[in-house]
Amino acid sequence: MRAVLMGNPNVGKSVIFNRLTGVKVVVSNYPGTTIEYLEGIMRVNGVKLKVVDAPGTYSLIPSDKAEEVALNLLLRKQTDLIINVVDATNLERNLYLTLQLREINIPMILDLNMIDAARHRGIEIDVSLMEKLLKLPIVCTVAVSGEGIKELYQLIKEFVVGKGKES
Ligand SMILES: Nc1nc2c(ncn2[C@@H]2O[C@H](COP(=O)(O)OP(=O)(O)O)[C@@H](O)[C@H]2O)c(=O)[nH]1
Ligand SMILES: [Mg+2]
């Protein structure tokens, strides 16, 4: 199984990636480009889940090479799960990509990261309303402190277990 971390630049994808994966991380250049991406392995319920840290992107209609690589990492291989990391202090801009990702019908978890900064600025997010409107499982995280990572892991586990029952 393969999961891809998608999100705008600077939302905390790489910190999340590091928290989810082990020490064996492979850095690769996307073929034919100088754009780097990371791959690591996560073990969930005895299942090996490959996790890809894609370059930051604002849209699925690429406007530069990095965005093109992110799109290719998502669509050129089988992607079983998207982990869409967003900056909770900037939902309006970040959800633009979320809505596009939702359209491609790959199972997705929405990670509202930087929830510490959002709290600090007095931004209140009605997570259960968002879950209903977007029809996505949502988790709030502070990647740098580890807050919410257990809950994110739990959502990934629920996906993996559900997927196992399918086949
Ligand atoms: N306050 C706060 N800072 C964060 C959080 N997650 C990541 N950061 C910081 O945001 C910056 C971008 O993180 P990074 O993982 O490189 O983002 P990426 O570009 O999406 O991979 C770094 O300086 C991180 O330390 C968070 O939850 N809260
Ligand atoms: Mg990064």
GROMACS .gro file of C-alpha atoms and ligand atoms in nm:
model
  196
    1MET     CA    1   0.000   0.000   0.000
    2ARG     CA    2   0.108   0.354  -0.071
    3ALA     CA    3   0.013   0.686   0.088
    4VAL     CA    4   0.109   1.030  -0.044
    5LEU     CA    5   0.139   1.342   0.169
    6MET     CA    6  -0.001   1.634  -0.027
    7GLY     CA    7  -0.034   1.998   0.065
    8ASN     CA    8   0.079   2.353   0.004
    9PRO     CA    9   0.445   2.438   0.071
   10ASN     CA   10   0.540   2.501   0.437
   11VAL     CA   11   0.240   2.341   0.601
   12GLY     CA   12   0.440   2.079   0.793
   13LYS     CA   13   0.431   1.782   0.553
   14SER     CA   14   0.794   1.690   0.613
   15VAL     CA   15   0.763   1.705   0.991
   16ILE     CA   16   0.453   1.483   0.971
   17PHE     CA   17   0.641   1.250   0.734
   18ASN     CA   18   0.927   1.218   0.981
   19ARG     CA   19   0.690   1.139   1.264
   20LEU     CA   20   0.509   0.870   1.065
   21THR     CA   21   0.800   0.691   0.904
   22GLY     CA   22   1.102   0.511   1.038
   23VAL     CA   23   1.470   0.574   0.990
   24LYS     CA   24   1.497   0.418   0.647
   25VAL     CA   25   1.408   0.717   0.436
   26VAL     CA   26   1.502   0.729   0.069
   27VAL     CA   27   1.556   1.063  -0.103
   28SER     CA   28   1.508   1.046  -0.479
   29ASN     CA   29   1.509   1.284  -0.768
   30TYR     CA   30   1.196   1.255  -0.972
   31PRO     CA   31   1.308   1.103  -1.307
   32GLY     CA   32   1.417   1.369  -1.552
   33THR     CA   33   1.405   1.648  -1.293
   34THR     CA   34   1.609   1.798  -1.010
   35ILE     CA   35   1.303   1.787  -0.784
   36GLU     CA   36   1.352   1.571  -0.475
   37TYR     CA   37   1.095   1.371  -0.288
   38LEU     CA   38   1.116   1.135   0.008
   39GLU     CA   39   0.987   0.785   0.062
   40GLY     CA   40   0.962   0.602   0.390
   41ILE     CA   41   0.789   0.302   0.537
   42MET     CA   42   0.527   0.288   0.803
   43ARG     CA   43   0.406  -0.034   0.961
   44VAL     CA   44   0.039  -0.043   1.041
   45ASN     CA   45  -0.114  -0.360   1.181
   46GLY     CA   46   0.157  -0.568   1.020
   47VAL     CA   47   0.097  -0.400   0.684
   48LYS     CA   48   0.378  -0.212   0.513
   49LEU     CA   49   0.262   0.128   0.401
   50LYS     CA   50   0.493   0.323   0.175
   51VAL     CA   51   0.469   0.693   0.256
   52VAL     CA   52   0.570   0.958   0.004
   53ASP     CA   53   0.650   1.318   0.099
   54ALA     CA   54   0.554   1.505  -0.219
   55PRO     CA   55   0.675   1.855  -0.306
   56GLY     CA   56   0.438   2.132  -0.196
   57THR     CA   57   0.165   2.222  -0.438
   58TYR     CA   58  -0.117   2.475  -0.451
   59SER     CA   59  -0.317   2.309  -0.723
   60LEU     CA   60  -0.352   1.993  -0.929
   61ILE     CA   61  -0.308   2.204  -1.239
   62PRO     CA   62   0.070   2.237  -1.214
   63SER     CA   63   0.225   2.578  -1.261
   64ASP     CA   64   0.587   2.468  -1.212
   65LYS     CA   65   0.807   2.159  -1.214
   66ALA     CA   66   0.763   2.086  -0.842
   67GLU     CA   67   0.385   2.092  -0.874
   68GLU     CA   68   0.411   1.865  -1.177
   69VAL     CA   69   0.620   1.618  -0.973
   70ALA     CA   70   0.365   1.625  -0.690
   71LEU     CA   71   0.089   1.547  -0.939
   72ASN     CA   72   0.291   1.265  -1.096
   73LEU     CA   73   0.372   1.112  -0.757
   74LEU     CA   74   0.001   1.109  -0.690
   75LEU     CA   75  -0.127   0.975  -1.020
   76ARG     CA   76   0.150   0.788  -1.202
   77LYS     CA   77   0.149   0.507  -0.946
   78GLN     CA   78  -0.125   0.347  -0.742
   79THR     CA   79  -0.203   0.576  -0.450
   80ASP     CA   80  -0.422   0.411  -0.190
   81LEU     CA   81  -0.445   0.702   0.050
   82ILE     CA   82  -0.388   1.078   0.039
   83ILE     CA   83  -0.287   1.252   0.359
   84ASN     CA   84  -0.368   1.615   0.284
   85VAL     CA   85  -0.181   1.838   0.527
   86VAL     CA   86  -0.315   2.190   0.556
   87ASP     CA   87  -0.215   2.497   0.753
   88ALA     CA   88  -0.502   2.553   0.996
   89THR     CA   89  -0.423   2.925   1.010
   90ASN     CA   90  -0.487   2.959   0.640
   91LEU     CA   91  -0.778   2.729   0.560
   92GLU     CA   92  -0.922   2.940   0.285
   93ARG     CA   93  -0.612   2.917   0.071
   94ASN     CA   94  -0.530   2.557   0.166
   95LEU     CA   95  -0.875   2.410   0.105
   96TYR     CA   96  -0.852   2.502  -0.261
   97LEU     CA   97  -0.621   2.202  -0.310
   98THR     CA   98  -0.829   1.989  -0.070
   99LEU     CA   99  -1.136   2.030  -0.289
  100GLN     CA  100  -0.939   1.935  -0.599
  101LEU     CA  101  -0.791   1.629  -0.427
  102ARG     CA  102  -1.134   1.519  -0.312
  103GLU     CA  103  -1.251   1.515  -0.674
  104ILE     CA  104  -1.007   1.243  -0.778
  105ASN     CA  105  -1.175   0.987  -0.554
  106ILE     CA  106  -0.874   0.848  -0.372
  107PRO     CA  107  -0.942   0.789  -0.001
  108MET     CA  108  -0.818   1.091   0.192
  109ILE     CA  109  -0.746   1.205   0.544
  110LEU     CA  110  -0.744   1.578   0.610
  111ASP     CA  111  -0.481   1.687   0.860
  112LEU     CA  112  -0.535   2.034   1.005
  113ASN     CA  113  -0.179   2.103   1.110
  114MET     CA  114  -0.039   2.407   1.293
  115ILE     CA  115  -0.344   2.400   1.514
  116ASP     CA  116  -0.125   2.561   1.785
  117ALA     CA  117  -0.076   2.868   1.569
  118ALA     CA  118  -0.447   2.874   1.485
  119ARG     CA  119  -0.536   2.860   1.856
  120HIS     CA  120  -0.284   3.135   1.925
  121ARG     CA  121  -0.458   3.358   1.673
  122GLY     CA  122  -0.800   3.278   1.813
  123ILE     CA  123  -0.909   3.088   1.504
  124GLU     CA  124  -1.185   2.846   1.596
  125ILE     CA  125  -1.251   2.554   1.365
  126ASP     CA  126  -1.569   2.349   1.380
  127VAL     CA  127  -1.409   2.018   1.292
  128SER     CA  128  -1.724   1.805   1.305
  129LEU     CA  129  -1.903   2.048   1.073
  130MET     CA  130  -1.608   2.039   0.836
  131GLU     CA  131  -1.612   1.659   0.843
  132LYS     CA  132  -1.979   1.659   0.749
  133LEU     CA  133  -1.943   1.918   0.473
  134LEU     CA  134  -1.630   1.770   0.319
  135LYS     CA  135  -1.715   1.407   0.396
  136LEU     CA  136  -1.357   1.346   0.504
  137PRO     CA  137  -1.202   1.220   0.826
  138ILE     CA  138  -1.020   1.510   0.989
  139VAL     CA  139  -0.745   1.522   1.248
  140CYS     CA  140  -0.589   1.825   1.416
  141THR     CA  141  -0.213   1.814   1.466
  142VAL     CA  142   0.085   2.011   1.588
  143ALA     CA  143   0.355   1.833   1.392
  144VAL     CA  144   0.640   1.996   1.584
  145SER     CA  145   0.518   1.883   1.926
  146GLY     CA  146   0.362   1.555   1.818
  147GLU     CA  147   0.015   1.652   1.930
  148GLY     CA  148  -0.249   1.463   1.732
  149ILE     CA  149  -0.002   1.228   1.563
  150LYS     CA  150  -0.147   0.933   1.753
  151GLU     CA  151  -0.492   1.027   1.623
  152LEU     CA  152  -0.353   1.061   1.271
  153TYR     CA  153  -0.195   0.717   1.304
  154GLN     CA  154  -0.530   0.583   1.424
  155LEU     CA  155  -0.710   0.718   1.114
  156ILE     CA  156  -0.443   0.563   0.890
  157LYS     CA  157  -0.486   0.236   1.077
  158GLU     CA  158  -0.863   0.244   1.030
  159PHE     CA  159  -0.806   0.293   0.657
  160VAL     CA  160  -0.556   0.005   0.636
  161VAL     CA  161  -0.779  -0.229   0.836
  162GLY     CA  162  -1.082  -0.138   0.621
  163LYS     CA  163  -0.881  -0.191   0.305
  164GLY     CA  164  -0.773  -0.533   0.431
  165LYS     CA  165  -1.136  -0.634   0.472
  166GLU     CA  166  -1.215  -0.529   0.114
  167SER     CA  167  -1.001  -0.794  -0.055
  168LIG     N1  168   0.389   2.615   1.503
  168LIG     C1  169   0.398   2.508   1.424
  168LIG     N2  170   0.498   2.501   1.334
  168LIG     C2  171   0.502   2.391   1.255
  168LIG     C3  172   0.408   2.286   1.267
  168LIG     N3  173   0.440   2.192   1.176
  168LIG     C4  174   0.547   2.236   1.109
  168LIG     N4  175   0.588   2.356   1.156
  168LIG     C5  176   0.701   2.437   1.106
  168LIG     O1  177   0.664   2.484   0.978
  168LIG     C6  178   0.779   2.488   0.891
  168LIG     C7  179   0.751   2.407   0.766
  168LIG     O2  180   0.748   2.268   0.797
  168LIG     P1  181   0.781   2.158   0.687
  168LIG     O3  182   0.754   2.024   0.746
  168LIG     O4  183   0.916   2.180   0.631
  168LIG     O5  184   0.671   2.197   0.577
  168LIG     P2  185   0.653   2.134   0.431
  168LIG     O6  186   0.706   2.236   0.335
  168LIG     O7  187   0.505   2.119   0.416
  168LIG     O8  188   0.724   2.003   0.425
  168LIG     C8  189   0.895   2.437   0.974
  168LIG     O9  190   0.964   2.547   1.025
  168LIG     C9  191   0.827   2.358   1.085
  168LIG    O10  192   0.905   2.353   1.202
  168LIG    C10  193   0.303   2.298   1.364
  168LIG    O11  194   0.215   2.213   1.379
  168LIG     N5  195   0.305   2.411   1.440
  169MG      MG  196   0.873   1.944   0.293
   0.00000   0.00000   0.00000
